[in-house]
PDB file of C-alpha atoms in Angstrom:
ATOM      1  CA  MET X   1     105.534 132.596 107.809  1.00 55.00           C
ATOM      2  CA  THR X   2     103.968 131.874 104.416  1.00 57.00           C
ATOM      3  CA  PHE X   3     106.733 133.838 102.708  1.00 56.00           C
ATOM      4  CA  LEU X   4     109.126 131.083 103.801  1.00 60.00           C
ATOM      5  CA  VAL X   5     107.065 128.427 102.048  1.00 66.00           C
ATOM      6  CA  TYR X   6     105.874 130.416  99.042  1.00 65.00           C
ATOM      7  CA  PRO X   7     108.438 133.051  98.102  1.00 62.00           C
ATOM      8  CA  THR X   8     106.979 135.878  96.042  1.00 62.00           C
ATOM      9  CA  ASN X   9     110.045 136.346  93.843  1.00 63.00           C
ATOM     10  CA  TRP X  10     111.021 133.139  92.066  1.00 63.00           C
ATOM     11  CA  GLY X  11     113.468 134.911  89.771  1.00 69.00           C
ATOM     12  CA  GLN X  12     113.981 134.159  86.108  1.00 74.00           C
ATOM     13  CA  GLY X  13     112.721 131.118  84.280  1.00 77.00           C
ATOM     14  CA  ARG X  14     109.669 129.688  82.639  1.00 77.00           C
ATOM     15  CA  PRO X  15     106.193 130.659  83.793  1.00 80.00           C
ATOM     16  CA  ARG X  16     104.653 128.281  86.296  1.00 79.00           C
ATOM     17  CA  ARG X  17     102.404 125.537  84.882  1.00 82.00           C
ATOM     18  CA  ASP X  18      99.135 124.339  86.342  1.00 85.00           C
ATOM     19  CA  ASP X  19      99.890 121.743  89.034  1.00 89.00           C
ATOM     20  CA  ARG X  20      97.078 119.447  87.929  1.00 89.00           C
ATOM     21  CA  GLN X  21      98.260 119.400  84.302  1.00 86.00           C
ATOM     22  CA  VAL X  22     101.814 118.617  85.385  1.00 87.00           C
ATOM     23  CA  LEU X  23     100.625 115.784  87.624  1.00 90.00           C
ATOM     24  CA  CYS X  24      98.502 114.363  84.795  1.00 87.00           C
ATOM     25  CA  ALA X  25     101.517 114.466  82.479  1.00 88.00           C
ATOM     26  CA  ILE X  26     103.698 112.652  85.021  1.00 90.00           C
ATOM     27  CA  LEU X  27     101.052 109.992  85.610  1.00 92.00           C
ATOM     28  CA  TRP X  28     100.521 109.534  81.857  1.00 89.00           C
ATOM     29  CA  VAL X  29     104.241 108.957  81.287  1.00 91.00           C
ATOM     30  CA  MET X  30     104.435 106.517  84.205  1.00 93.00           C
ATOM     31  CA  ASP X  31     101.312 104.645  83.094  1.00 94.00           C
ATOM     32  CA  THR X  32     102.204 104.320  79.413  1.00 92.00           C
ATOM     33  CA  GLY X  33     105.977 103.998  79.703  1.00 93.00           C
ATOM     34  CA  ALA X  34     106.324 106.666  77.027  1.00 90.00           C
ATOM     35  CA  THR X  35     108.959 109.378  76.974  1.00 90.00           C
ATOM     36  CA  TRP X  36     108.362 113.071  77.617  1.00 87.00           C
ATOM     37  CA  ARG X  37     108.716 113.744  73.892  1.00 88.00           C
ATOM     38  CA  GLU X  38     105.793 111.420  73.169  1.00 89.00           C
ATOM     39  CA  LEU X  39     103.345 113.442  75.263  1.00 85.00           C
ATOM     40  CA  PRO X  40     100.157 114.177  73.326  1.00 78.00           C
ATOM     41  CA  ASP X  41      99.325 117.810  72.591  1.00 77.00           C
ATOM     42  CA  GLU X  42      96.506 117.745  75.160  1.00 72.00           C
ATOM     43  CA  VAL X  43      99.054 117.162  77.904  1.00 68.00           C
ATOM     44  CA  VAL X  44     101.466 119.794  79.156  1.00 62.00           C
ATOM     45  CA  ARG X  45     104.667 120.143  77.186  1.00 57.00           C
ATOM     46  CA  SER X  46     107.699 122.112  78.273  1.00 54.00           C
TER      47      SER X  46
END
């Protein structure tokens, strides 16, 4: 059943980012009101 939730073949695209770093980036943008382009280098960029 786990293959239904977590497929092994995601196909083409960017490599997966660390979930915690992505969440921190989202929270930083929401907290500061900044745009994605204003993310500091320490935070995940796409």
